[in-house]
mmCIF file of C-alpha atoms in Angstrom:
data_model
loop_
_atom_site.group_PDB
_atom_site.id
_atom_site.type_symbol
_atom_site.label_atom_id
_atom_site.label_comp_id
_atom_site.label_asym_id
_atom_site.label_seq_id
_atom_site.Cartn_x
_atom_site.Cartn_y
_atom_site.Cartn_z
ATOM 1 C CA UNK A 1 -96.874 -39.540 22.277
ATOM 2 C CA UNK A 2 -100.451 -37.706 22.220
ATOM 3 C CA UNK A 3 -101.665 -36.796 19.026
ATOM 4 C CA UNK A 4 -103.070 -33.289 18.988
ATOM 5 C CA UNK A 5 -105.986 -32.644 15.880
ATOM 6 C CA UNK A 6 -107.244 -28.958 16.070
ATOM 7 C CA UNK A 7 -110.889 -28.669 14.745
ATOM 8 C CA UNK A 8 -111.317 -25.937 11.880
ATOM 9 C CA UNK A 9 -114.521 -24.470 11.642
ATOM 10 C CA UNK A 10 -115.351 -21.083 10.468
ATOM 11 C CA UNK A 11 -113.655 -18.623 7.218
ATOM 12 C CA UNK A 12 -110.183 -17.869 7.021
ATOM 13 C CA UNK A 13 -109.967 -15.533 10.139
ATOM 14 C CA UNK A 14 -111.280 -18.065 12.333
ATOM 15 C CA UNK A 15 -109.402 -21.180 10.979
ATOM 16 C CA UNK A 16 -106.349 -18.936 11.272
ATOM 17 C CA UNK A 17 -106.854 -17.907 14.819
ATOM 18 C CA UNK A 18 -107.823 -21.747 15.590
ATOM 19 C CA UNK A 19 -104.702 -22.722 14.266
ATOM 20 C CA UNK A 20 -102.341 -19.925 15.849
ATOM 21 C CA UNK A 21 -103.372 -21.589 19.230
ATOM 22 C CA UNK A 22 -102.982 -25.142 18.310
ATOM 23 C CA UNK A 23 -99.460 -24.764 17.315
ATOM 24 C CA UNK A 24 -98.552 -22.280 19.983
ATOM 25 C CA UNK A 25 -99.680 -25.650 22.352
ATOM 26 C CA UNK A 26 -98.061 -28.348 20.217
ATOM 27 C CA UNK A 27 -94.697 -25.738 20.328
ATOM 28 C CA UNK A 28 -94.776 -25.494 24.295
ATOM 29 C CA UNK A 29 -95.501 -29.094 24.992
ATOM 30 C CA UNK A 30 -93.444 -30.878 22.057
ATOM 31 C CA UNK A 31 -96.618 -32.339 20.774
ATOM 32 C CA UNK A 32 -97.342 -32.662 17.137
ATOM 33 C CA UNK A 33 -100.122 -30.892 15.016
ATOM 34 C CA UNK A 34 -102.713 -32.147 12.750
ATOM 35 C CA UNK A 35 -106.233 -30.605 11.121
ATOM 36 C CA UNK A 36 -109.411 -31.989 12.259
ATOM 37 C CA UNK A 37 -111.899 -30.757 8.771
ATOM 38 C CA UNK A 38 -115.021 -33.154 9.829
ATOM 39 C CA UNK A 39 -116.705 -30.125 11.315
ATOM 40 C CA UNK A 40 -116.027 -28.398 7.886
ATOM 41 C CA UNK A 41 -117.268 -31.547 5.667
ATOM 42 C CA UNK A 42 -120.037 -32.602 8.326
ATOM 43 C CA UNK A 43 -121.556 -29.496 8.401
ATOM 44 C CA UNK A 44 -122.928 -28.369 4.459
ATOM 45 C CA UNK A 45 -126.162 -27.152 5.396
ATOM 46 C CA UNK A 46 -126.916 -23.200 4.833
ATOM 47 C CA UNK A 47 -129.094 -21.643 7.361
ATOM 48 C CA UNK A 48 -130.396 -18.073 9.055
ATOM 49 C CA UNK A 49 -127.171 -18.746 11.449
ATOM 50 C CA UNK A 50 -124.922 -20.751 10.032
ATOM 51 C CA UNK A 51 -123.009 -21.004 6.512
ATOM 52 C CA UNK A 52 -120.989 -23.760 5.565
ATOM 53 C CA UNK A 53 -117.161 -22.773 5.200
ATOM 54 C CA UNK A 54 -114.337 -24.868 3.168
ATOM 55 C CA UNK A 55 -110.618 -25.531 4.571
ATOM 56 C CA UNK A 56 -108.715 -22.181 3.651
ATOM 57 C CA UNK A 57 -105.517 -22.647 5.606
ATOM 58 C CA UNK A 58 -104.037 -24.438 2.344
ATOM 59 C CA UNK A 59 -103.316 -21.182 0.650
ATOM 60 C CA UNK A 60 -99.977 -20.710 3.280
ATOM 61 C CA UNK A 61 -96.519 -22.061 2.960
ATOM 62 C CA UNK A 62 -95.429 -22.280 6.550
ATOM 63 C CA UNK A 63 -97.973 -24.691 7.646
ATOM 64 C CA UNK A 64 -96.508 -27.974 8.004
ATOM 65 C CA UNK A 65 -99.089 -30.152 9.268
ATOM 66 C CA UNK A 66 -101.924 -32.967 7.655
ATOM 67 C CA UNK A 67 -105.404 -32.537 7.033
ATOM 68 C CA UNK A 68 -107.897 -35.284 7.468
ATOM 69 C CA UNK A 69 -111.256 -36.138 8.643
ATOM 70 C CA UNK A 70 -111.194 -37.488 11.568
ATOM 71 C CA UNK A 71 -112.910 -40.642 12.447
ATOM 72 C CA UNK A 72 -115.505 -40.389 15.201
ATOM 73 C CA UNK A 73 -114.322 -43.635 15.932
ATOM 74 C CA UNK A 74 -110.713 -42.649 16.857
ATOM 75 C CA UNK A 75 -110.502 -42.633 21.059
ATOM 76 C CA UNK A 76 -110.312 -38.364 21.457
ATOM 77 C CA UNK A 77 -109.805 -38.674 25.358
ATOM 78 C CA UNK A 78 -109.873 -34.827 26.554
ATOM 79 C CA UNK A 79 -110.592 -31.866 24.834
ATOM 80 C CA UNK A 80 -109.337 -28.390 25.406
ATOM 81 C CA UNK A 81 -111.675 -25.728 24.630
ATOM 82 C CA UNK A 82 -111.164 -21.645 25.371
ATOM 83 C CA UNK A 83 -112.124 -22.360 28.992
ATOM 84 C CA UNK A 84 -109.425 -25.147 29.923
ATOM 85 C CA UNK A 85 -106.331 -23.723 27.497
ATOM 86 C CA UNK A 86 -103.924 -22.834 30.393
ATOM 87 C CA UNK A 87 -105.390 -25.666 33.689
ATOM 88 C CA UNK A 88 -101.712 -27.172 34.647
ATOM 89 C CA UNK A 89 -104.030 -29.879 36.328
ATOM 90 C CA UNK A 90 -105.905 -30.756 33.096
ATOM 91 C CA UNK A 91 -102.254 -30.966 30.895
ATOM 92 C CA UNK A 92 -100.303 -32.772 33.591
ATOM 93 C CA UNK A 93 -103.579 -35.983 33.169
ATOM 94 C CA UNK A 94 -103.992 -35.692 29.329
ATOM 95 C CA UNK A 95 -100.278 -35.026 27.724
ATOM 96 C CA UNK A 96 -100.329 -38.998 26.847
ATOM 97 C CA UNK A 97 -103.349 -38.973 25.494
ATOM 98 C CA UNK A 98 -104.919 -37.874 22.194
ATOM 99 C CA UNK A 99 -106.460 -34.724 22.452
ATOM 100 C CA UNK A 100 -108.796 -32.448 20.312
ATOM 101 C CA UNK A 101 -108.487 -28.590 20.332
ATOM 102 C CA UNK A 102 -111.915 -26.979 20.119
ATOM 103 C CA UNK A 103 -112.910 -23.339 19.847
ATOM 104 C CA UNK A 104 -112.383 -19.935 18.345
ATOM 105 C CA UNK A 105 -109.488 -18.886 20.570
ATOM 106 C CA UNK A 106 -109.841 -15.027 19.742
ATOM 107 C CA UNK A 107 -107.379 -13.534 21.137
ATOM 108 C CA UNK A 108 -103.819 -13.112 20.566
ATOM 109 C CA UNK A 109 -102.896 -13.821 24.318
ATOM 110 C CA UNK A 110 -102.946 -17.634 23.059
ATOM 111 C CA UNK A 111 -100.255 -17.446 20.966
ATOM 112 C CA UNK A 112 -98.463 -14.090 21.549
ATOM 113 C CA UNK A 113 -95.284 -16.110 22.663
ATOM 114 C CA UNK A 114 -94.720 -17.411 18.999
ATOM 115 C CA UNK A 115 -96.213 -14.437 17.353
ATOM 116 C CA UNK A 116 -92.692 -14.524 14.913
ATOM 117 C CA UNK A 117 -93.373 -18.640 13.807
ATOM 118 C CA UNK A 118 -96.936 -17.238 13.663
ATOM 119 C CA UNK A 119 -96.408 -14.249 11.182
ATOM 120 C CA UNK A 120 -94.340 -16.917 9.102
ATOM 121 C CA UNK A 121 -96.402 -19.682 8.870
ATOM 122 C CA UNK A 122 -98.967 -17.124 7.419
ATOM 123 C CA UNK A 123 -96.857 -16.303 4.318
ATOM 124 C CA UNK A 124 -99.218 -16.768 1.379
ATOM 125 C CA UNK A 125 -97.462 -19.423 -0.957
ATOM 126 C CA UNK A 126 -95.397 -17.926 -3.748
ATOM 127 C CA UNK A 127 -96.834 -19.880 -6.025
ATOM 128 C CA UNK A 128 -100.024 -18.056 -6.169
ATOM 129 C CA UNK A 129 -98.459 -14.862 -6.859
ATOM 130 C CA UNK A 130 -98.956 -13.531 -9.901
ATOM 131 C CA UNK A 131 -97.380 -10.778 -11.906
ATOM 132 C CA UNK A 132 -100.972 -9.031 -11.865
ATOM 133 C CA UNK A 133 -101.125 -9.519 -7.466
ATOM 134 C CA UNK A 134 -97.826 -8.337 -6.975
ATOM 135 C CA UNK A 135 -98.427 -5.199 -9.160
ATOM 136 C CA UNK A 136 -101.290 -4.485 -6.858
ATOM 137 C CA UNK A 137 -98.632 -4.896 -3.849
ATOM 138 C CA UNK A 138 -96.425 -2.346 -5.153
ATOM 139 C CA UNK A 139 -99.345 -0.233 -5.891
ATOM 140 C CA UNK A 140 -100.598 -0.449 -2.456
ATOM 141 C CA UNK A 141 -96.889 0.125 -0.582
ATOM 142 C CA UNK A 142 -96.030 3.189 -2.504
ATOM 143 C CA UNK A 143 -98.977 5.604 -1.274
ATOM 144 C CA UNK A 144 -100.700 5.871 2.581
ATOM 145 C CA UNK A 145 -103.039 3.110 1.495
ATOM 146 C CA UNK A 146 -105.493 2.443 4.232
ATOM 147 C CA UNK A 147 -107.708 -1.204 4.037
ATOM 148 C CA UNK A 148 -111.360 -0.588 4.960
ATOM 149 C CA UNK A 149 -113.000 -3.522 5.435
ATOM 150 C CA UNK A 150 -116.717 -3.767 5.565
ATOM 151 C CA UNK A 151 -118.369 -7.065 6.568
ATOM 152 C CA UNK A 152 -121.909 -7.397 5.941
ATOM 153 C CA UNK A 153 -122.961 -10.548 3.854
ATOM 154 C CA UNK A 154 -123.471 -13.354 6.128
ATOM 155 C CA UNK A 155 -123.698 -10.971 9.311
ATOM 156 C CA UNK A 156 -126.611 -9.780 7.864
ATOM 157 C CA UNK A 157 -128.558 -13.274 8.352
ATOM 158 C CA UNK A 158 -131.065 -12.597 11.070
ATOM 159 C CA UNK A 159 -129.310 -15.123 13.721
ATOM 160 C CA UNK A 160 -126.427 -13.810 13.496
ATOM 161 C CA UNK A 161 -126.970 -10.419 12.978
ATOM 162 C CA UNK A 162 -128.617 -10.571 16.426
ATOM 163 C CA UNK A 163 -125.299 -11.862 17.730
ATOM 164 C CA UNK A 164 -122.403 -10.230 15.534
ATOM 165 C CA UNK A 165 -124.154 -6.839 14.507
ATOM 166 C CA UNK A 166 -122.372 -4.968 11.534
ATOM 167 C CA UNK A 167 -120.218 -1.491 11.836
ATOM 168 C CA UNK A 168 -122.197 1.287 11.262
ATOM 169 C CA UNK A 169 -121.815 3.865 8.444
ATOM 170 C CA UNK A 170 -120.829 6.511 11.260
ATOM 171 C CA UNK A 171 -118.382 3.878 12.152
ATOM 172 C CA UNK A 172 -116.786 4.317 9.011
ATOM 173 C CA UNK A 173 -117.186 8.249 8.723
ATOM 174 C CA UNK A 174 -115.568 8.549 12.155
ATOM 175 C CA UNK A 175 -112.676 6.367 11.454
ATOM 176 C CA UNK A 176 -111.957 7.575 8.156
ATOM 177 C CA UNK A 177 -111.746 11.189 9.937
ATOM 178 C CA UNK A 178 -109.656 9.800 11.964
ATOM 179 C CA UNK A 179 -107.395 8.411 9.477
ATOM 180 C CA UNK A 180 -107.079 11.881 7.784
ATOM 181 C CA UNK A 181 -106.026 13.524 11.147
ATOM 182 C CA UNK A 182 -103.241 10.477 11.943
ATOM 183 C CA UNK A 183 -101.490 10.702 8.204
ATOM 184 C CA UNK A 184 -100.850 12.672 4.866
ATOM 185 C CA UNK A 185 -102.793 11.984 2.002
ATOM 186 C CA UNK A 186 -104.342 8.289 2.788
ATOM 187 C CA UNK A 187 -105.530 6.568 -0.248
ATOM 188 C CA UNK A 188 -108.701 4.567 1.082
ATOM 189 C CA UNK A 189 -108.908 0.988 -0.807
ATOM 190 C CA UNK A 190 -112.325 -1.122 0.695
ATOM 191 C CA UNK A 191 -112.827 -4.537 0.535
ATOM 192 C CA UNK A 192 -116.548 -5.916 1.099
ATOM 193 C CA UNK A 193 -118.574 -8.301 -0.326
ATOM 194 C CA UNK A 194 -121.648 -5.662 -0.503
ATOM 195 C CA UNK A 195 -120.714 -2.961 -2.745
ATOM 196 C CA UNK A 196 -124.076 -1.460 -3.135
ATOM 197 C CA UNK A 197 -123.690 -0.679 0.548
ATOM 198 C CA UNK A 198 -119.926 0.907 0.018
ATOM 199 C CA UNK A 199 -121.064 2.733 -3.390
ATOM 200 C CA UNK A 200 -124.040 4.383 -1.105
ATOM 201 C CA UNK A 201 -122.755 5.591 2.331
ATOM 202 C CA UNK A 202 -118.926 5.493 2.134
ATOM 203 C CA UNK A 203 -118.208 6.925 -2.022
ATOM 204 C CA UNK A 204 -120.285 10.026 -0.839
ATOM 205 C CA UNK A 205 -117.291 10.493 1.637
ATOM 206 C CA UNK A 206 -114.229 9.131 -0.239
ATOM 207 C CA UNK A 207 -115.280 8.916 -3.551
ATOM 208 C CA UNK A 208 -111.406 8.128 -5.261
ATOM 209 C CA UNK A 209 -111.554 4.939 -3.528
ATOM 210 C CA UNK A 210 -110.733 1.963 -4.832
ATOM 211 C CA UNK A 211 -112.931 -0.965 -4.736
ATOM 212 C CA UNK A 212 -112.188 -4.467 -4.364
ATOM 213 C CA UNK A 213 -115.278 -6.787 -3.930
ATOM 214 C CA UNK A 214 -115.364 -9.823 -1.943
ATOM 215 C CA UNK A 215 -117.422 -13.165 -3.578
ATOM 216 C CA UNK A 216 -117.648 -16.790 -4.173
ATOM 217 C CA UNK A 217 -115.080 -16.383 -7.022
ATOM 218 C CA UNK A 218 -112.684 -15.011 -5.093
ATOM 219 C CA UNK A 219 -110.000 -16.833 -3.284
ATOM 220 C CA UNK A 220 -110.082 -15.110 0.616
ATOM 221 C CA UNK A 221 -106.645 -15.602 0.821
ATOM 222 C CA UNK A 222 -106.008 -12.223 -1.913
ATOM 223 C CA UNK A 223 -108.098 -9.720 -0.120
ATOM 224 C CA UNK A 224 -106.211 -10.585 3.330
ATOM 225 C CA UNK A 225 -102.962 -10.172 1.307
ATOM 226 C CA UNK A 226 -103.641 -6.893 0.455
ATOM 227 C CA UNK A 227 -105.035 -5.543 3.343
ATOM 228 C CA UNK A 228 -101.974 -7.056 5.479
ATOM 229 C CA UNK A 229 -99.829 -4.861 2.681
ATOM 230 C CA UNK A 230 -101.750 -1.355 3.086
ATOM 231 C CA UNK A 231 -100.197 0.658 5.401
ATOM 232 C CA UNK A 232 -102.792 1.382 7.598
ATOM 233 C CA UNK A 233 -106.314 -0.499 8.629
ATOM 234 C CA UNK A 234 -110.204 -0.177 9.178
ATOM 235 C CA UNK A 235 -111.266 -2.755 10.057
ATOM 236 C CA UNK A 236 -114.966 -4.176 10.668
ATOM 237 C CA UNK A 237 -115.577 -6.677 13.691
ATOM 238 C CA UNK A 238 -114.277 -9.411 11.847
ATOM 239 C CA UNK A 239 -111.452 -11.767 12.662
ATOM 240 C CA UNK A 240 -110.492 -11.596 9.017
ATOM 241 C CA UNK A 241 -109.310 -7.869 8.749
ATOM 242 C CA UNK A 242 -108.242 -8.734 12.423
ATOM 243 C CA UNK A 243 -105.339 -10.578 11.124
ATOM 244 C CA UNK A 244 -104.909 -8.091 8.028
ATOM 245 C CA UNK A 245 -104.223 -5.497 10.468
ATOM 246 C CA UNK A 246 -102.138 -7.690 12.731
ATOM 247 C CA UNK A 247 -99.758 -9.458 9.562
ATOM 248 C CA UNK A 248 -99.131 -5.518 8.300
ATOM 249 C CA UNK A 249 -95.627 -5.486 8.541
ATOM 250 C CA UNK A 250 -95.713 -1.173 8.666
ATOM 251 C CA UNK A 251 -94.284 -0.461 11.632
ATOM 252 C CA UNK A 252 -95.854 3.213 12.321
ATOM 253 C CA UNK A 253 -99.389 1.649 10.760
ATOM 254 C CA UNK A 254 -102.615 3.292 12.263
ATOM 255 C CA UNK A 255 -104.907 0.860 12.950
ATOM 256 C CA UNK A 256 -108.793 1.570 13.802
ATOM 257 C CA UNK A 257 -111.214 -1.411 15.260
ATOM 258 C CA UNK A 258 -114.955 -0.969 16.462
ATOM 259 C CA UNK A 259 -115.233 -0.986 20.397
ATOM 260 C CA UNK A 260 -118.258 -2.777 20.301
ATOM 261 C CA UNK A 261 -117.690 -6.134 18.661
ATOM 262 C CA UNK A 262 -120.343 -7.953 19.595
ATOM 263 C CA UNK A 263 -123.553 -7.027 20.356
ATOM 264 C CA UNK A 264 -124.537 -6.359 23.547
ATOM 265 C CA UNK A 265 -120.142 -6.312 24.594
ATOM 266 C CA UNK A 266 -118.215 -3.479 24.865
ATOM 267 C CA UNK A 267 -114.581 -3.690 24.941
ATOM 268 C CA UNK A 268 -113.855 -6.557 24.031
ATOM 269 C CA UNK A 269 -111.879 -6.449 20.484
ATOM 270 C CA UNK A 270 -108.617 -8.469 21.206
ATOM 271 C CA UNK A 271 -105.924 -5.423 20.940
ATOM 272 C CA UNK A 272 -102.428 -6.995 20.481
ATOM 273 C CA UNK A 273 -99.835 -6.797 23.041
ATOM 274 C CA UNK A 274 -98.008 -4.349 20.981
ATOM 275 C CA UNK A 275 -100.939 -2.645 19.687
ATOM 276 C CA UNK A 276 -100.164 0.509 20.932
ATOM 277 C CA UNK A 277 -101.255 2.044 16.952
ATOM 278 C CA UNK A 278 -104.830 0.238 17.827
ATOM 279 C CA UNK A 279 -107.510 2.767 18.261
ATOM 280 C CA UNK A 280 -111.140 1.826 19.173
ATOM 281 C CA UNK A 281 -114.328 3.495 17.875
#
């Protein structure tokens, strides 16, 4: 039987997306699932691109699967990337042979046929629940809450700021109009780890918000838990309030997502099959 080892790299959006399409493979071919972290532990050095991220995925119950290192010298004898995730001809050679699973695998189209083992495995563990967290949960299901999510922090390093870019505050002014035309009486809460940014262009516009700010302190997993429980979503070109918007449970939830998300792409956020609430700016 092949072993299958999915390679994390990247925060908590992008391990969870890397994930989603590992197991949706393992699920269709009967294969088994492990976590590949050498890219996480090999890779410690800060830089104008790149910043070293830690293995997140830990903070969810429904993930039943080992973590490990793997050993460059264990025989890895194909590799599936974006590019080769669906070639018949590549799974009928390699199905008996251990395999790595490399690659960001944005979109929901890889795992859309599991999305309910999906949504489970991405419960946050009960066990990190405080009395305090799930008094902010009620808080934020009893009014039109609506997560804005600004990004800035490491998009703003000069490499990838060329690459990523970072919503703009008519972005946010334009969404947030947008929200107050869809529903009655939102109540804006905006999660970003650049408040300075947040207390200058978007107070000025909705100044009862409420702030939560993002930092090293800060376990990711609690800002993506209450985003995924507000009822509706802003959210910044960022696979983390991706999946905040896609794990809210609200079934009329509004949803607004920057058309450009990339530089230089248009287009090209990954709308959900269902995502008929999705609106792009």
């Amino acid at each position: 039987m092949a072993e299958v080892y999915v390679e994390l790299k990247g925060g908590l959006g992008n391990q969870m997306f890397q994930y989603a399409a590992a197991i949706a493979f393992c699920l269709k071919h009967g294969l088994t699932l492990e976590i590949d972290l050498s890219f996480l532990t090999e890779n410690r050095a800060e830089s104008s691109s790149f910043t070293p991220r830690n293995f997140e995925l830990d903070c969810f119950h429904g993930l039943k699967i080992g973590a490990k290192n793997l050993s460059k010298g264990k025989e890895l004898s194909k590799v599936i990337t974006e590019e080769n995730f669906n070639s018949s001809i590549l799974l009928a050679r390699i199905l008996r042979r251990n395999i790595r699973i490399s690659g960001y695998f944005q979109n929901e189209a890889y795992f859309s046929a599991i999305k309910n083992v999906i949504t489970e495995n991405f419960k946050i563990n009960e066990y990190l629940l405080t009395g305090e967290i799930l008094g902010q949960v009620s808080n934020l299901k009893n009014v039109e809450s609506v997560a804005i999510h600004v990004r800035r922090g490491d998009y703003l390093k000069s490499e990838v700021l060329k690459y990523h870019g970072v919503c703009s505050t008519e972005y946010y002014k334009k969404a947030i109009n947008q929200m107050y035309l869809s529903i009655n009486s939102p109540k804006f809460f905006v999660f970003s780890e650049d408040m300075d940014w947040v207390k200058q262009e978007l107070l000025p516009i909705i100044p009862e918000a409420v702030l939560f700010e993002s930092n090293a302190n800060k376990p990711s997993w609690l800002d993506l838990l209450y985003m995924t429980e507000c009822r509706h979503n802003i959210i910044a070109n960022s696979s983390y309030s991706w999946w905040g918007a896609y794990l809210n449970k609200n079934p009329n939830k509004v949803v607004i997502a920057p058309k450009v998300w990339k530089v230089g792409q248009n287009d090209n956020v990954n709308v959900p099959t269902n995502g008929m609430n999705w609106n792009l700016i």
